[in-house]
PDB file of C-alpha atoms in Angstrom:
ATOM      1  CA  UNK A   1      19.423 132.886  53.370  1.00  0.00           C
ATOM      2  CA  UNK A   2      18.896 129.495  52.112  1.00  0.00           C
ATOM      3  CA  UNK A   3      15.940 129.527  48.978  1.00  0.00           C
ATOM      4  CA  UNK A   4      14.997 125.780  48.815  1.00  0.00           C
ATOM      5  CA  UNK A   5      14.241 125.138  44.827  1.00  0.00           C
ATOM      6  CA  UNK A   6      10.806 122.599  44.871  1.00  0.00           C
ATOM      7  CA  UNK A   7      10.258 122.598  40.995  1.00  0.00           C
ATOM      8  CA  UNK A   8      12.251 123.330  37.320  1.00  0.00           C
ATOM      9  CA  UNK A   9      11.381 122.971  34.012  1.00  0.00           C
ATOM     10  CA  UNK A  10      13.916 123.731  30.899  1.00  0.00           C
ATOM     11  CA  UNK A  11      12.518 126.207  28.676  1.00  0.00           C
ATOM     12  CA  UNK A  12      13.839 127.215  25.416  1.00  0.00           C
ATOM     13  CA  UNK A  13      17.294 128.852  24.677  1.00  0.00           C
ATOM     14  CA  UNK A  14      19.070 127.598  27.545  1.00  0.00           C
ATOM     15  CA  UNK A  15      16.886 128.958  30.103  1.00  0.00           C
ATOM     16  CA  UNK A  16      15.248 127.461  33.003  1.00  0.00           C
ATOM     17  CA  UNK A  17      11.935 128.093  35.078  1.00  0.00           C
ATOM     18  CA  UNK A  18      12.722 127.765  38.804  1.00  0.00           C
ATOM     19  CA  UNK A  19       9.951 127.759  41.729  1.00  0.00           C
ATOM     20  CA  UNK A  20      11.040 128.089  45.422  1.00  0.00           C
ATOM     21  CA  UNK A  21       9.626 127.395  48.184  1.00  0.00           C
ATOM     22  CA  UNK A  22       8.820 130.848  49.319  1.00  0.00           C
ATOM     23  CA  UNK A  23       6.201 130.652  46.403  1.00  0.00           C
ATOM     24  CA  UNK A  24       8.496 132.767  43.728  1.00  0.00           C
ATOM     25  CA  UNK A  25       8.949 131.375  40.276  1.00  0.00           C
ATOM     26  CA  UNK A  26      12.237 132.983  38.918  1.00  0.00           C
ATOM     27  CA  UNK A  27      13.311 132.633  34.788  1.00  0.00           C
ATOM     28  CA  UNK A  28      17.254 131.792  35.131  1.00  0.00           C
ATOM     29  CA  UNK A  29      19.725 131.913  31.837  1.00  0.00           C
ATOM     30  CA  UNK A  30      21.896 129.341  31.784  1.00  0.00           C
ATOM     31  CA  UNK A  31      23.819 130.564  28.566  1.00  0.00           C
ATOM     32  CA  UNK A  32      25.987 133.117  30.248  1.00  0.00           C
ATOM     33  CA  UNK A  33      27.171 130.324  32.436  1.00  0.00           C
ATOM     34  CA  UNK A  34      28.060 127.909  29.768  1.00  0.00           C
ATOM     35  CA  UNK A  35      29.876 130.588  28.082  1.00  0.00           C
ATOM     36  CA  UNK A  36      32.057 131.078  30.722  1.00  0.00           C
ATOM     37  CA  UNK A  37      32.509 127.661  32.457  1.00  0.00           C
ATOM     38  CA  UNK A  38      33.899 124.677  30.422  1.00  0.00           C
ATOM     39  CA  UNK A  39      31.721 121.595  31.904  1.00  0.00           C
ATOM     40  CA  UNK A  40      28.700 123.692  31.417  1.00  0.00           C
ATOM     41  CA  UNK A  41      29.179 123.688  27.416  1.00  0.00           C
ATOM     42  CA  UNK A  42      27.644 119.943  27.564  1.00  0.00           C
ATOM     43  CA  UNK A  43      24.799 121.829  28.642  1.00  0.00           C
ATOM     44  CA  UNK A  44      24.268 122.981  24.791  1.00  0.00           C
ATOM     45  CA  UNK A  45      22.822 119.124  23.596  1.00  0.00           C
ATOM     46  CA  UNK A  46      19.150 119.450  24.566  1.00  0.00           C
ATOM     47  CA  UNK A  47      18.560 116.052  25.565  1.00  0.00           C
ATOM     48  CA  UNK A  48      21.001 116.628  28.454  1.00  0.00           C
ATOM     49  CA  UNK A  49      19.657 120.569  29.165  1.00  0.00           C
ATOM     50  CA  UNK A  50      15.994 118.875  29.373  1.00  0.00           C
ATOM     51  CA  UNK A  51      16.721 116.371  32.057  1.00  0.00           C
ATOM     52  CA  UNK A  52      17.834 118.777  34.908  1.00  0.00           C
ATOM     53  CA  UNK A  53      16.145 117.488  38.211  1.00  0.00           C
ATOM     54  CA  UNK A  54      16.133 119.389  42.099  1.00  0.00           C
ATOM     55  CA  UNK A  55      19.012 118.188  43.975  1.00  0.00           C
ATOM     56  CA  UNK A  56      17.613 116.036  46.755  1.00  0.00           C
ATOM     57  CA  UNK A  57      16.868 119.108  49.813  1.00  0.00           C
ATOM     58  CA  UNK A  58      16.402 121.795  47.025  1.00  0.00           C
ATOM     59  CA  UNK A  59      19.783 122.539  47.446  1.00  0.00           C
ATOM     60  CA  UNK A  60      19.855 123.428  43.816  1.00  0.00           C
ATOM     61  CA  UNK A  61      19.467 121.501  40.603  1.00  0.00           C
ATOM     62  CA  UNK A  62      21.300 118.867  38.759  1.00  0.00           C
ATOM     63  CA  UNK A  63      21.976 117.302  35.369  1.00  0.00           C
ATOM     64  CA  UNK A  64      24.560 114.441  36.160  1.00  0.00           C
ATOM     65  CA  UNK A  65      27.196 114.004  38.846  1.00  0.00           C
ATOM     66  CA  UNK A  66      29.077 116.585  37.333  1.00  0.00           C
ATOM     67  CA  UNK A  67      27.080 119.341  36.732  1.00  0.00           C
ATOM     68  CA  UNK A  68      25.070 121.246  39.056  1.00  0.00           C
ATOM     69  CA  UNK A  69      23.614 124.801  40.352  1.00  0.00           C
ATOM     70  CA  UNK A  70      22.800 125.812  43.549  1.00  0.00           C
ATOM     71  CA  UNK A  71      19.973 127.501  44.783  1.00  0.00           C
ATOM     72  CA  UNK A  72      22.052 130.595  45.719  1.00  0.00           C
ATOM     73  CA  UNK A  73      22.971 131.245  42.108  1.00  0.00           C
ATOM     74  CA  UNK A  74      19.314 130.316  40.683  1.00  0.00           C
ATOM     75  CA  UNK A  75      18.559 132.643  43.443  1.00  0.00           C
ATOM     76  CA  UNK A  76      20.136 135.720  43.020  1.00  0.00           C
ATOM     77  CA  UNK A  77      20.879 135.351  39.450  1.00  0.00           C
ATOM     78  CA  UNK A  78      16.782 134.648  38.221  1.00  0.00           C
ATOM     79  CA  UNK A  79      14.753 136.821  37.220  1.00  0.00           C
ATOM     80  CA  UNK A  80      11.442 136.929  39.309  1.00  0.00           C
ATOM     81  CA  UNK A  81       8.309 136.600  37.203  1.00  0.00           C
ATOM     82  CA  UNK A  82       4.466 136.469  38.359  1.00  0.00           C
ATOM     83  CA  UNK A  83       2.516 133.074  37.792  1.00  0.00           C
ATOM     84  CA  UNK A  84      -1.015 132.134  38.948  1.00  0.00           C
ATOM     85  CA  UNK A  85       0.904 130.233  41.336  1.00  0.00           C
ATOM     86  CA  UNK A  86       2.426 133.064  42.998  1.00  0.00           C
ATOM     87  CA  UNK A  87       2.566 133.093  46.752  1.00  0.00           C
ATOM     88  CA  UNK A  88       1.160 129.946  47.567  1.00  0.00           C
ATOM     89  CA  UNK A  89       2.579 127.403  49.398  1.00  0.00           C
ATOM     90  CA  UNK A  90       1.894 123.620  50.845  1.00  0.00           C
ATOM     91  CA  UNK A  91       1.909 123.577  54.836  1.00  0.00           C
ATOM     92  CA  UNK A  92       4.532 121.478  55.250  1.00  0.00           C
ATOM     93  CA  UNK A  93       6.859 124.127  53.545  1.00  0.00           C
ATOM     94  CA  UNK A  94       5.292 127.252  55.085  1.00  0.00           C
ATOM     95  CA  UNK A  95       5.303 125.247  58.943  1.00  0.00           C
ATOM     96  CA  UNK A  96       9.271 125.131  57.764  1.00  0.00           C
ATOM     97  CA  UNK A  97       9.520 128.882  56.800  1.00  0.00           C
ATOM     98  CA  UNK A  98       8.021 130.486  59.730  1.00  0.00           C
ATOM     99  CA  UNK A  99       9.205 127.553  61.709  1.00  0.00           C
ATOM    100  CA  UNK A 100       5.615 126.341  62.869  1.00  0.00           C
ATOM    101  CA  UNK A 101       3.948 122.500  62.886  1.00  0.00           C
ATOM    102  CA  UNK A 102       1.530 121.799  60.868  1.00  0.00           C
ATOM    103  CA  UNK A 103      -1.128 121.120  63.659  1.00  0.00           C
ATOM    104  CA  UNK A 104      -0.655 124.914  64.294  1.00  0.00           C
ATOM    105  CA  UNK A 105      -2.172 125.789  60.771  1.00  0.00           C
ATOM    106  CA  UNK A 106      -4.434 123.311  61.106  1.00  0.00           C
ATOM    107  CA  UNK A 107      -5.957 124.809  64.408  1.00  0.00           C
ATOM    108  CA  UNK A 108      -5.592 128.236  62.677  1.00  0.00           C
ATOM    109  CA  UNK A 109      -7.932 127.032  60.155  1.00  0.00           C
ATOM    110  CA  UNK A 110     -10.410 125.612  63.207  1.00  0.00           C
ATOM    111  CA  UNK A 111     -10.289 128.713  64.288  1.00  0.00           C
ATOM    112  CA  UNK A 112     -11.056 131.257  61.470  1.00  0.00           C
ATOM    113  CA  UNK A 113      -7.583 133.181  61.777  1.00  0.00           C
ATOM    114  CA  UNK A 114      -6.828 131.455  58.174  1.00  0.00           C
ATOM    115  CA  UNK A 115     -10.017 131.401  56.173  1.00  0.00           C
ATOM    116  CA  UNK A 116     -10.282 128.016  54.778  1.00  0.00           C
ATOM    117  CA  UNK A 117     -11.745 128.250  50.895  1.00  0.00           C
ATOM    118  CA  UNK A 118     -10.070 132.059  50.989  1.00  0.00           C
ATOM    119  CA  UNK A 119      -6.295 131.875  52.659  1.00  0.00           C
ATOM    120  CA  UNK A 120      -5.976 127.860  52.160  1.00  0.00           C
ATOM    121  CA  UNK A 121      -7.348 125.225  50.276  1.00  0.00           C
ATOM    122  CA  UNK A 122      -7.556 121.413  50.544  1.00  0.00           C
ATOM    123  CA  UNK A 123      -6.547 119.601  47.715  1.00  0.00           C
ATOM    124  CA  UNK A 124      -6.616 115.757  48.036  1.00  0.00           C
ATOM    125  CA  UNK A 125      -4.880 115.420  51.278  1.00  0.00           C
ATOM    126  CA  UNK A 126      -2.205 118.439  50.635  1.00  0.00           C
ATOM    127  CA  UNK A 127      -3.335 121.993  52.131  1.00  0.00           C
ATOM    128  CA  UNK A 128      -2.173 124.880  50.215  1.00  0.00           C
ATOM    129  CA  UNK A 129      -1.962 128.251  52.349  1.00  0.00           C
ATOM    130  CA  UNK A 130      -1.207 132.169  50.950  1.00  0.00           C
ATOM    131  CA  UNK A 131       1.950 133.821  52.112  1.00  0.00           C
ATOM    132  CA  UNK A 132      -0.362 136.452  52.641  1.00  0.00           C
ATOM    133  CA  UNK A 133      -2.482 134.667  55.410  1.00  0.00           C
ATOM    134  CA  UNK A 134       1.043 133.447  57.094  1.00  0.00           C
ATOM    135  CA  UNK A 135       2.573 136.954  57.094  1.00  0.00           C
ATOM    136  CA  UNK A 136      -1.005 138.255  58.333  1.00  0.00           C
ATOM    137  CA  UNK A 137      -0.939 135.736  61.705  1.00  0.00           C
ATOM    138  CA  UNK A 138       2.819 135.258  61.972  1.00  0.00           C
ATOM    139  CA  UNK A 139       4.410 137.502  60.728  1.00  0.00           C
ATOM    140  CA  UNK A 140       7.868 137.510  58.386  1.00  0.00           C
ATOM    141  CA  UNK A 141       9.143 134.534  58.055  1.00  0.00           C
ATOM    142  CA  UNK A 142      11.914 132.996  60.058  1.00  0.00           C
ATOM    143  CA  UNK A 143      15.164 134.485  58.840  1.00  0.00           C
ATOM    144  CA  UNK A 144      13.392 136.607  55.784  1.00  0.00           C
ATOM    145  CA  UNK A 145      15.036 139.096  53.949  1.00  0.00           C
ATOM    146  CA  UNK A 146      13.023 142.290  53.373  1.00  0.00           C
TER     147      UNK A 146
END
């Protein structure tokens, strides 16, 4: 299964805060990589550490050309942790998890099978929906692992 990364942020002591799409944040240590892999050990000046960027996709994240993780590893090697942020997700990226348009949510909302102000929110022109509210009228998500 295929986590797309949508956010990361360097954190102290070689570690790095990774959100998904699926709305989990996961704490990954990079220091038991660098260890191990020679290119990686650049990864110990903090200047470099602190620019890692998503790959374009959120395929993974990046540093330079020649250093990069995928979201596989960031994935299954992360630790999950709980943020206010938790489960929530734009439309655009739950309409690609469960494999939906966006016009369906929308009429969903029109509808009162997702409570607008309760299981999604406008916020400028972006609406934000709970995985909760998706798994209630759609079920598990296309090719989620349970």
């Amino acid at each position: 299964m295929f986590h797309k990364v949508k956010g990361v942020a360097a954190l102290p002591e070689h570690k790095l805060s990774v959100e998904f799409a699926e709305g989990v944040t996961k704490i990954y240590d990079a220091a038991p990589l660098m260890e191990r892999i020679p290119v990686l050990k650049e990864l110990e000046d903090e200047a470099l550490f602190g620019s890692v960027q998503v790959d374009a996709g959120g395929y993974g994240i990046v540093w330079n050309d020649d250093i990069d993780l995928s979201c596989d590893e960031l994935w299954d090697n992360g630790e999950e942790v709980s943020t206010p942020f938790d489960d929530l997700m734009s439309f655009a990226d739950a309409t690609e998890l469960w494999g939906l348009s966006e016009s369906t949510l929308r009429k969903a909302i029109s509808y009162g099978k997702i409570v607008a102000g309760v299981d999604a929110r406008k916020y400028g022109k972006q609406w934000i929906v709970t995985r909760d509210a998706m798994e209630r009228e759609y079920g598990d998500r296309v090719g989620a692992e349970r």
